[in-house]
XYZ file of C-alpha atoms in Angstrom:
517
model
C 6.837 -15.020 46.057
C 4.165 -13.169 43.830
C 5.273 -12.907 40.483
C 4.759 -9.334 38.863
C 2.114 -9.012 36.235
C 3.037 -10.435 33.172
C 2.822 -7.168 30.642
C 5.233 -5.660 33.850
C 7.458 -8.360 33.752
C 7.485 -8.822 29.943
C 7.900 -4.716 29.780
C 10.978 -4.593 31.744
C 12.198 -7.299 30.534
C 11.599 -6.019 27.037
C 13.032 -2.831 27.297
C 15.824 -3.910 29.536
C 17.064 -5.955 26.042
C 16.128 -3.679 23.539
C 19.002 -3.636 21.168
C 18.590 0.221 20.994
C 18.307 2.998 22.765
C 14.638 4.150 24.018
C 14.821 7.555 25.644
C 10.920 7.641 25.796
C 10.518 4.536 27.449
C 12.876 3.866 29.862
C 12.275 1.183 32.383
C 12.356 2.175 35.647
C 15.513 0.703 37.434
C 14.681 1.324 40.991
C 13.839 -2.320 42.307
C 17.270 -3.755 40.644
C 19.204 -3.190 43.835
C 16.449 -4.853 45.396
C 17.840 -8.400 46.953
C 15.338 -10.703 45.469
C 14.506 -13.995 47.296
C 14.908 -17.478 45.495
C 18.043 -19.134 43.795
C 19.107 -18.615 40.149
C 20.513 -21.524 38.372
C 21.571 -22.757 34.650
C 21.422 -26.270 33.554
C 23.908 -26.812 30.499
C 23.943 -29.080 27.841
C 25.255 -30.157 24.354
C 28.811 -28.903 24.840
C 31.741 -31.697 24.955
C 32.260 -30.796 28.611
C 28.146 -32.238 29.495
C 27.823 -35.939 29.019
C 27.064 -37.897 26.143
C 23.604 -38.003 26.946
C 23.381 -34.388 26.698
C 24.928 -34.534 23.027
C 23.408 -35.283 19.825
C 26.558 -37.916 19.442
C 23.920 -40.654 20.639
C 20.898 -39.466 20.164
C 18.373 -37.459 17.913
C 16.596 -36.366 20.921
C 18.290 -33.861 23.931
C 16.495 -32.865 26.917
C 18.580 -29.517 27.548
C 17.209 -29.013 31.083
C 14.974 -31.065 33.298
C 14.282 -28.643 36.078
C 12.300 -29.040 39.437
C 9.577 -26.198 40.069
C 8.156 -24.080 41.268
C 10.324 -21.898 39.249
C 10.653 -19.436 36.438
C 12.618 -19.808 33.369
C 14.392 -16.336 32.818
C 16.895 -17.024 29.737
C 17.465 -19.906 27.537
C 20.562 -19.402 24.896
C 21.922 -21.746 22.260
C 24.858 -21.406 20.627
C 25.368 -21.750 16.847
C 26.604 -25.070 14.976
C 30.375 -25.773 14.990
C 29.508 -26.464 10.916
C 27.860 -22.554 11.083
C 30.618 -20.731 11.575
C 33.584 -23.182 10.014
C 34.271 -22.974 6.349
C 31.315 -26.054 6.157
C 28.803 -22.799 6.677
C 26.095 -25.194 7.305
C 23.134 -23.280 8.940
C 20.320 -24.621 10.938
C 16.963 -25.040 9.169
C 13.610 -26.464 10.669
C 14.503 -29.735 11.005
C 15.710 -28.926 14.942
C 12.204 -28.654 16.997
C 12.641 -27.232 20.067
C 10.197 -28.565 22.670
C 8.864 -27.486 26.168
C 6.858 -29.295 28.832
C 5.338 -28.087 31.583
C 4.112 -30.222 35.120
C 4.629 -33.203 33.317
C 2.303 -32.537 30.664
C 2.314 -35.610 27.559
C 1.593 -32.481 25.291
C 4.211 -30.120 24.767
C 3.073 -26.385 25.549
C 6.198 -25.454 23.123
C 6.436 -27.028 19.550
C 8.339 -24.579 16.912
C 11.723 -24.955 14.835
C 14.008 -23.783 16.530
C 15.357 -21.106 14.354
C 11.487 -20.262 13.566
C 11.446 -19.375 17.355
C 13.905 -17.312 17.249
C 12.127 -15.156 14.915
C 14.498 -16.702 11.962
C 12.536 -18.354 9.651
C 14.248 -21.452 8.321
C 17.229 -20.154 9.574
C 18.090 -17.842 6.328
C 18.675 -14.730 8.731
C 22.143 -14.005 10.549
C 21.006 -11.739 12.762
C 17.558 -10.687 14.310
C 17.448 -7.875 17.178
C 14.272 -7.747 19.397
C 13.356 -6.908 22.432
C 12.673 -10.824 23.890
C 14.813 -12.799 20.967
C 17.952 -12.150 19.264
C 20.227 -14.242 16.721
C 23.966 -13.469 15.972
C 26.156 -16.249 16.674
C 23.949 -17.730 19.004
C 19.866 -17.702 20.013
C 18.839 -16.113 23.139
C 15.108 -15.871 24.305
C 14.115 -13.892 27.465
C 10.103 -14.308 28.131
C 9.667 -15.600 31.862
C 8.505 -18.861 31.856
C 6.539 -20.300 34.947
C 5.820 -23.567 35.665
C 4.899 -25.172 39.715
C 6.095 -28.803 39.506
C 8.787 -29.204 36.555
C 10.348 -28.147 33.065
C 11.546 -30.033 30.239
C 13.466 -28.248 27.425
C 14.382 -30.592 24.796
C 15.946 -30.590 21.344
C 14.867 -32.848 18.293
C 16.144 -33.633 15.530
C 14.098 -34.857 12.227
C 16.693 -34.607 9.346
C 18.791 -37.173 7.680
C 21.534 -37.747 9.565
C 22.096 -40.179 12.408
C 23.804 -39.761 15.568
C 27.548 -39.190 15.523
C 30.007 -36.416 15.499
C 28.990 -35.193 12.047
C 25.399 -34.648 13.352
C 26.755 -32.894 16.916
C 28.898 -30.516 14.291
C 25.144 -29.269 12.674
C 23.359 -29.292 15.524
C 23.851 -26.315 18.368
C 27.063 -26.789 20.453
C 25.967 -25.731 23.528
C 23.031 -24.351 25.542
C 22.346 -23.086 28.639
C 18.872 -22.665 30.430
C 18.523 -19.938 33.158
C 16.273 -20.000 35.667
C 14.871 -19.240 39.588
C 13.704 -21.337 41.991
C 10.690 -19.376 43.761
C 8.593 -20.483 46.674
C 5.268 -20.797 44.605
C 3.295 -19.697 41.263
C 0.207 -16.956 41.652
C -3.236 -18.943 40.970
C -3.517 -16.138 37.821
C -0.133 -16.867 36.480
C -0.116 -18.672 33.053
C 2.621 -21.240 31.576
C 3.887 -20.210 28.428
C 3.083 -21.437 25.062
C 4.722 -21.187 21.181
C 3.287 -22.947 18.267
C 4.131 -23.104 14.724
C 2.135 -23.579 11.884
C 2.627 -23.909 8.171
C -0.535 -23.913 5.092
C -0.206 -22.880 1.581
C -3.747 -22.365 0.425
C -5.816 -19.893 -1.495
C -6.996 -16.936 0.758
C -9.619 -15.821 -1.354
C -11.345 -19.311 -0.275
C -10.353 -19.466 3.529
C -8.632 -18.125 6.112
C -5.237 -18.989 7.682
C -5.457 -19.686 11.003
C -2.255 -19.143 12.905
C -3.622 -20.399 16.399
C -6.871 -21.422 17.840
C -6.684 -21.863 21.427
C -9.104 -23.095 24.188
C -8.434 -22.148 27.992
C -7.685 -19.239 29.622
C -5.365 -16.648 28.153
C -3.364 -13.762 26.584
C -1.986 -13.488 23.540
C 1.531 -11.565 23.644
C 3.244 -11.981 20.183
C 3.611 -14.005 16.640
C 5.719 -13.891 13.474
C 4.680 -14.534 10.298
C 5.717 -15.278 6.809
C 3.841 -15.021 3.505
C 4.576 -16.085 -0.046
C 3.433 -16.070 -3.528
C 6.117 -18.730 -4.253
C 8.254 -17.951 -7.382
C 6.735 -14.362 -7.903
C 8.219 -11.333 -5.766
C 4.367 -9.824 -5.396
C 2.917 -10.832 -2.270
C -0.791 -9.214 -1.351
C -0.404 -6.584 2.236
C -4.194 -5.995 2.338
C -5.026 -9.394 4.173
C -6.724 -8.793 7.727
C -5.289 -10.350 10.805
C -8.911 -11.072 12.714
C -8.467 -11.935 16.399
C -11.671 -14.051 17.608
C -12.449 -14.097 21.067
C -14.192 -16.488 23.319
C -16.066 -17.676 20.427
C -17.244 -14.486 18.661
C -18.226 -14.522 15.342
C -16.784 -11.133 14.886
C -12.840 -10.855 15.398
C -12.417 -8.333 18.423
C -9.567 -6.868 17.625
C -8.876 -6.902 13.461
C -5.813 -4.893 11.696
C -6.827 -3.669 8.452
C -3.748 -4.380 6.712
C -0.730 -7.319 7.138
C 2.148 -4.581 6.732
C -0.076 -2.223 9.028
C -0.587 -4.589 11.803
C 3.623 -4.931 12.444
C 3.998 -1.760 12.878
C 4.501 -0.454 8.697
C 2.241 1.087 5.848
C 1.815 1.230 2.383
C 3.521 -2.120 2.166
C 6.606 -3.292 4.020
C 9.875 -0.925 3.788
C 12.575 -2.871 0.543
C 15.355 -3.116 3.348
C 14.968 -4.821 6.746
C 13.889 -3.186 9.730
C 14.435 -4.200 13.205
C 12.458 -2.495 16.317
C 12.236 -4.025 20.162
C 8.866 -5.077 19.163
C 8.167 -4.870 15.388
C 9.630 -5.974 12.828
C 10.292 -6.838 8.971
C 12.769 -8.817 6.906
C 12.715 -9.889 2.920
C 11.939 -13.373 3.030
C 12.222 -15.659 -0.448
C 10.819 -13.073 -2.226
C 8.440 -12.574 0.076
C 8.249 -10.930 3.802
C 8.526 -11.910 7.197
C 7.750 -9.833 10.341
C 7.194 -9.874 14.083
C 4.947 -7.894 16.555
C 5.168 -8.110 20.612
C 1.910 -7.548 22.180
C 3.645 -5.966 25.016
C 2.135 -3.465 26.344
C -1.859 -4.369 24.545
C -1.577 -8.027 24.999
C -4.907 -9.671 23.859
C -6.613 -11.386 26.693
C -8.894 -14.343 26.161
C -11.083 -16.217 29.285
C -12.519 -19.296 27.009
C -10.926 -19.301 23.575
C -8.453 -17.561 21.049
C -9.014 -18.156 17.135
C -6.267 -15.564 15.231
C -6.401 -15.755 11.701
C -5.132 -13.965 8.752
C -7.722 -13.147 5.613
C -9.597 -10.377 3.963
C -11.864 -8.099 5.491
C -15.673 -8.171 4.892
C -15.738 -5.030 3.140
C -12.636 -5.980 1.079
C -12.841 -5.075 -2.666
C -14.411 -8.097 -3.882
C -11.301 -8.609 -6.542
C -9.209 -9.877 -3.669
C -11.710 -12.814 -3.146
C -11.751 -13.384 -6.926
C -8.427 -13.066 -7.871
C -6.856 -15.316 -4.509
C -9.451 -17.908 -5.034
C -7.941 -18.855 -9.296
C -5.444 -21.511 -9.373
C -1.882 -20.215 -9.811
C -2.192 -17.376 -6.711
C -1.410 -20.331 -3.809
C -0.084 -18.125 -0.903
C 2.232 -19.778 1.543
C 2.100 -18.775 5.021
C 3.916 -20.021 8.283
C 3.807 -18.431 11.687
C 4.821 -18.885 15.264
C 2.530 -17.661 18.272
C 3.354 -16.741 21.508
C 1.062 -17.185 24.474
C 0.398 -17.277 27.853
C -2.221 -19.602 29.002
C -4.246 -22.065 32.025
C -3.460 -26.020 31.826
C -4.399 -28.111 30.016
C -4.145 -26.562 26.484
C -5.699 -27.756 23.425
C -3.147 -29.881 21.589
C -1.418 -28.609 18.628
C -2.057 -30.229 14.853
C 0.433 -32.491 14.090
C 3.950 -31.243 13.126
C 4.340 -31.727 9.348
C 7.414 -33.947 8.516
C 11.005 -32.262 8.015
C 10.743 -32.118 4.460
C 7.224 -30.880 4.617
C 8.678 -28.173 6.979
C 10.907 -26.685 4.696
C 9.459 -23.874 2.369
C 7.816 -24.184 -0.645
C 10.365 -24.124 -3.389
C 10.443 -21.132 -5.746
C 7.980 -22.089 -8.716
C 6.080 -20.163 -10.397
C 2.586 -20.871 -9.509
C 3.631 -23.610 -7.502
C 1.905 -26.161 -6.168
C 0.169 -25.851 -10.287
C 2.063 -24.677 -13.271
C 2.238 -21.836 -15.657
C 0.882 -22.940 -19.040
C 2.593 -21.736 -21.923
C 1.963 -21.106 -25.282
C 2.683 -24.170 -27.948
C 5.469 -23.126 -30.379
C 3.524 -25.183 -33.199
C 0.636 -24.333 -32.704
C 1.881 -20.547 -33.380
C 4.146 -21.591 -36.009
C 0.838 -22.866 -37.563
C -0.947 -19.621 -37.166
C 2.169 -18.011 -38.970
C 3.040 -16.365 -35.628
C 6.995 -14.973 -36.050
C 7.326 -13.174 -32.878
C 5.565 -13.186 -29.391
C 6.702 -11.310 -26.638
C 4.509 -11.956 -22.940
C 4.945 -8.023 -21.919
C 6.973 -7.851 -17.987
C 6.827 -12.074 -18.042
C 10.360 -12.424 -15.748
C 12.997 -15.016 -17.219
C 11.717 -15.268 -21.161
C 9.714 -11.776 -22.062
C 9.930 -12.332 -25.622
C 9.085 -16.119 -25.323
C 9.037 -16.818 -29.554
C 11.011 -15.144 -32.481
C 12.289 -16.230 -35.473
C 14.915 -14.991 -37.036
C 15.043 -10.988 -38.104
C 12.487 -10.404 -35.602
C 13.068 -8.971 -31.967
C 11.232 -6.703 -29.685
C 12.281 -4.396 -26.526
C 10.526 -1.914 -24.492
C 11.686 2.106 -25.087
C 9.758 2.973 -21.859
C 7.710 1.284 -19.193
C 8.038 -1.199 -16.259
C 6.790 -4.844 -15.785
C 4.419 -6.277 -13.087
C 3.804 -9.798 -12.234
C 1.099 -9.495 -9.476
C -2.255 -10.715 -11.390
C -3.821 -13.771 -11.469
C -3.218 -16.007 -13.988
C -2.994 -17.185 -16.599
C -1.953 -13.611 -18.051
C -0.504 -12.668 -14.801
C 2.120 -10.122 -16.472
C 2.305 -6.787 -18.132
C 4.456 -4.068 -19.147
C 2.515 -0.690 -17.703
C 3.645 3.534 -17.747
C 1.737 6.139 -16.238
C 1.991 8.230 -19.522
C 3.477 6.457 -22.385
C 4.361 2.845 -23.113
C 6.244 2.558 -26.073
C 7.568 -0.942 -27.410
C 9.568 -1.350 -30.200
C 9.377 -4.580 -32.356
C 12.106 -5.383 -35.044
C 11.123 -7.193 -38.062
C 12.595 -7.634 -41.475
C 12.438 -4.283 -43.343
C 9.324 -4.414 -45.979
C 7.503 -6.947 -44.056
C 4.061 -7.619 -44.753
C 1.538 -8.310 -41.492
C -0.265 -8.119 -38.293
C 0.395 -6.890 -35.305
C -1.992 -7.751 -32.214
C -2.449 -6.592 -29.152
C -3.385 -8.464 -25.892
C -4.480 -5.494 -22.906
C -6.020 -6.758 -19.495
C -7.254 -4.979 -16.707
C -8.183 -7.584 -14.438
C -7.349 -5.492 -11.440
C -9.590 -2.279 -12.406
C -6.766 -0.123 -11.148
C -7.706 3.500 -9.914
C -11.456 3.177 -11.331
C -10.289 0.910 -14.479
C -7.497 1.756 -16.994
C -8.168 3.939 -19.936
C -5.744 4.025 -23.003
C -4.895 5.195 -26.780
C -3.108 2.489 -28.777
C -0.650 3.544 -31.558
C 1.043 0.825 -33.887
C 3.072 2.503 -36.350
C 1.791 6.032 -36.232
C -1.714 4.612 -36.763
C -4.550 5.321 -34.174
C -5.688 1.859 -33.020
C -8.757 3.511 -31.080
C -9.106 4.419 -27.547
C -10.165 1.622 -25.061
C -11.702 0.911 -21.840
C -13.623 -1.777 -19.403
C -11.048 -4.198 -20.795
C -11.200 -6.278 -17.373
C -11.499 -9.521 -18.821
C -8.838 -8.717 -21.416
C -9.053 -8.396 -25.326
C -7.239 -8.743 -28.367
C -6.333 -5.574 -30.609
C -5.415 -6.066 -34.003
C -3.490 -3.855 -37.211
C -2.446 -5.011 -40.499
C 0.598 -3.182 -41.594
C 1.742 -2.752 -45.072
C 4.995 -3.036 -46.478
C 5.553 0.771 -46.271
C 5.230 0.589 -43.086
C 7.716 -1.476 -42.140
C 10.198 -0.275 -44.512
C 12.929 0.973 -41.804
C 12.341 -2.372 -39.981
C 11.268 -0.979 -36.537
C 7.434 -0.680 -35.718
C 6.922 1.473 -32.889
C 3.708 0.348 -30.057
C 2.559 2.784 -27.667
C 0.167 2.611 -25.624
C -0.882 6.221 -23.964
C -2.771 6.797 -20.982
C -5.782 8.697 -20.407
C -6.734 7.848 -16.781
C -3.846 9.601 -14.492
C -4.826 7.840 -11.543
C -4.114 4.487 -13.536
C -1.994 3.540 -16.197
C -1.276 2.213 -19.651
C -0.994 -1.581 -20.050
C 0.485 -4.092 -22.804
C 0.460 -7.808 -21.884
C 1.352 -9.587 -25.136
C 2.598 -8.793 -28.143
C 1.958 -10.746 -31.529
C 3.511 -10.451 -34.996
C 1.586 -12.368 -37.519
C 2.676 -12.958 -40.722
C 0.473 -12.095 -43.694
C -0.744 -15.157 -45.809
C 0.528 -15.311 -49.133
C-alpha cells in the first residue's frame, strides 16, 4: 500500500479534526467511502481491565502499545487520571514522559513530557483545540505515524511516587493506540519525531535552539513557551530562524515571535485557538503553537531551528537581554518527520528540572534593593520605586506617603532600575509630608529603551520648573529643595510633562530627603 504524501494526509486529518467549521478550506471527502485495504487495530492499556504490567500499579514504565509492522498509527488517546476528575484535583505535569521507538531503535524518536506533547505546557490548561492535538478530560493525537517493522509506545513516570494505587490514580487511567496494518511503507515516507527542550538564557548573548536534526525530513510544527520569570513582560521581537542543510543564513526567518504564530503587535490578552495556530497566557508569559501543514519546511541534510534577535534588530535588544536579571526561560516541543537514524536528543532533564522556573523576580539572579540603614544615614524620609510591583513605596517614615494621581506602571526595562511610571501627557505623583516640612525632592529619570526616538520631558515640583530634559538613557538624578512655605499644606505635586508626542514622560524613583539642622 502506498501512503498519501504527508502534506496531503496531514491536511485531510487536520481539517477533518478541526474543532470549528472551515468553510473556505472544506476537505474533499470523495474518497471517504472507498474500501481501504489493511486492518485497523487498537491496543489498550492502563485501565483495570488490562494486565498489571500495563498499569502503573507495578512499574513506573508502562508499554502502552507494542506493534508489529508495517503499519501506521492513526490516533492515540490518553484518558485523564482519576485524581484529575475527583475532588483531589491532581493534574498531570512534566513528571510523565511519552516515548516512542520505531523499528527496534535504541534511542526514542519521540521523547517529551506527555502534557507538552499535547500543547498543554506543564499541564496548566483545561482545554486545547487544535487540528492535530486536543485536550479536554483526555488527550487525543492525530499525527500519522508510519513504521516498517515495529513501534513501541511507552509512558515513563519520573516523579517521587512509587508504583501502586496512588500512582495509578495520578497517571492517565486508560489509553488506546489506533493503528492500521498495511502491505508496505513507501521509500520516501519519513518517521514521526517529537522532541522537548527547556532552557534559561540571556538571548542577547546566544540563541535558543529548539531543534538540531540531521538526516532527510521535514518540519511540521512546534509549540513554544517564553517567560521572564517573576514579571509580566516578555519580548515579542525575537526572530524564529530555520537553518536548512548547514546554511549560515536562515532560509526561513520570521520577524517577530507573535507573527510566526499568526498574531501581530504582541500576543492578544486572551487565549485564541485556531486549527493550525494559537496562543495562551502562560505563567505571566506566553505559550503558542503552529502546525506547518501546507508549508512544511523540508531539509535534505540537516535542520536547525532557533529563536534569537534579528541581524538588523535594534542594538538595544542585544544589550538589554545580555544583562543579569534578564534571563528568559524557553520551552518547546518540535514535531517533524525524517529518515532514520536520527541524531540523539539532548539528555532529558530530571523531573524536578523540567518544572517551570519559580515566579521569582530576576530568577535566577536577585533584585538588589536599597539598604534601609543607608537610607536613614542619608536622611531619606521616603523612597518611592515608581511602578515596582508588590511594594512601590519602599520606605516611608510616619507622616510621609506617596500616591500616583495620573500615570501607568511599566516593569519591562533591564535591571537594576527596571520599573517606571509613565504617561503620554502629564505624569502626576503626589507626596504627603508633615505640613511645613523643609527638605529636598530627588527624582531619578531613565530612558534605557530610547522609546520612539527618546524621551523628552519637562519636570515641575511644587509649581517650580526644574527644566526640560532629554538624552537621559543611562539615568540621572534631578534635585529640588523646598521651603516650609511650599509644603505648608503637606502636599507636594510632582509633574513630568511629555514633550515628545510619540513617546511618554517617565519617573522611576522619588526621594524626600530631610533638610539638615
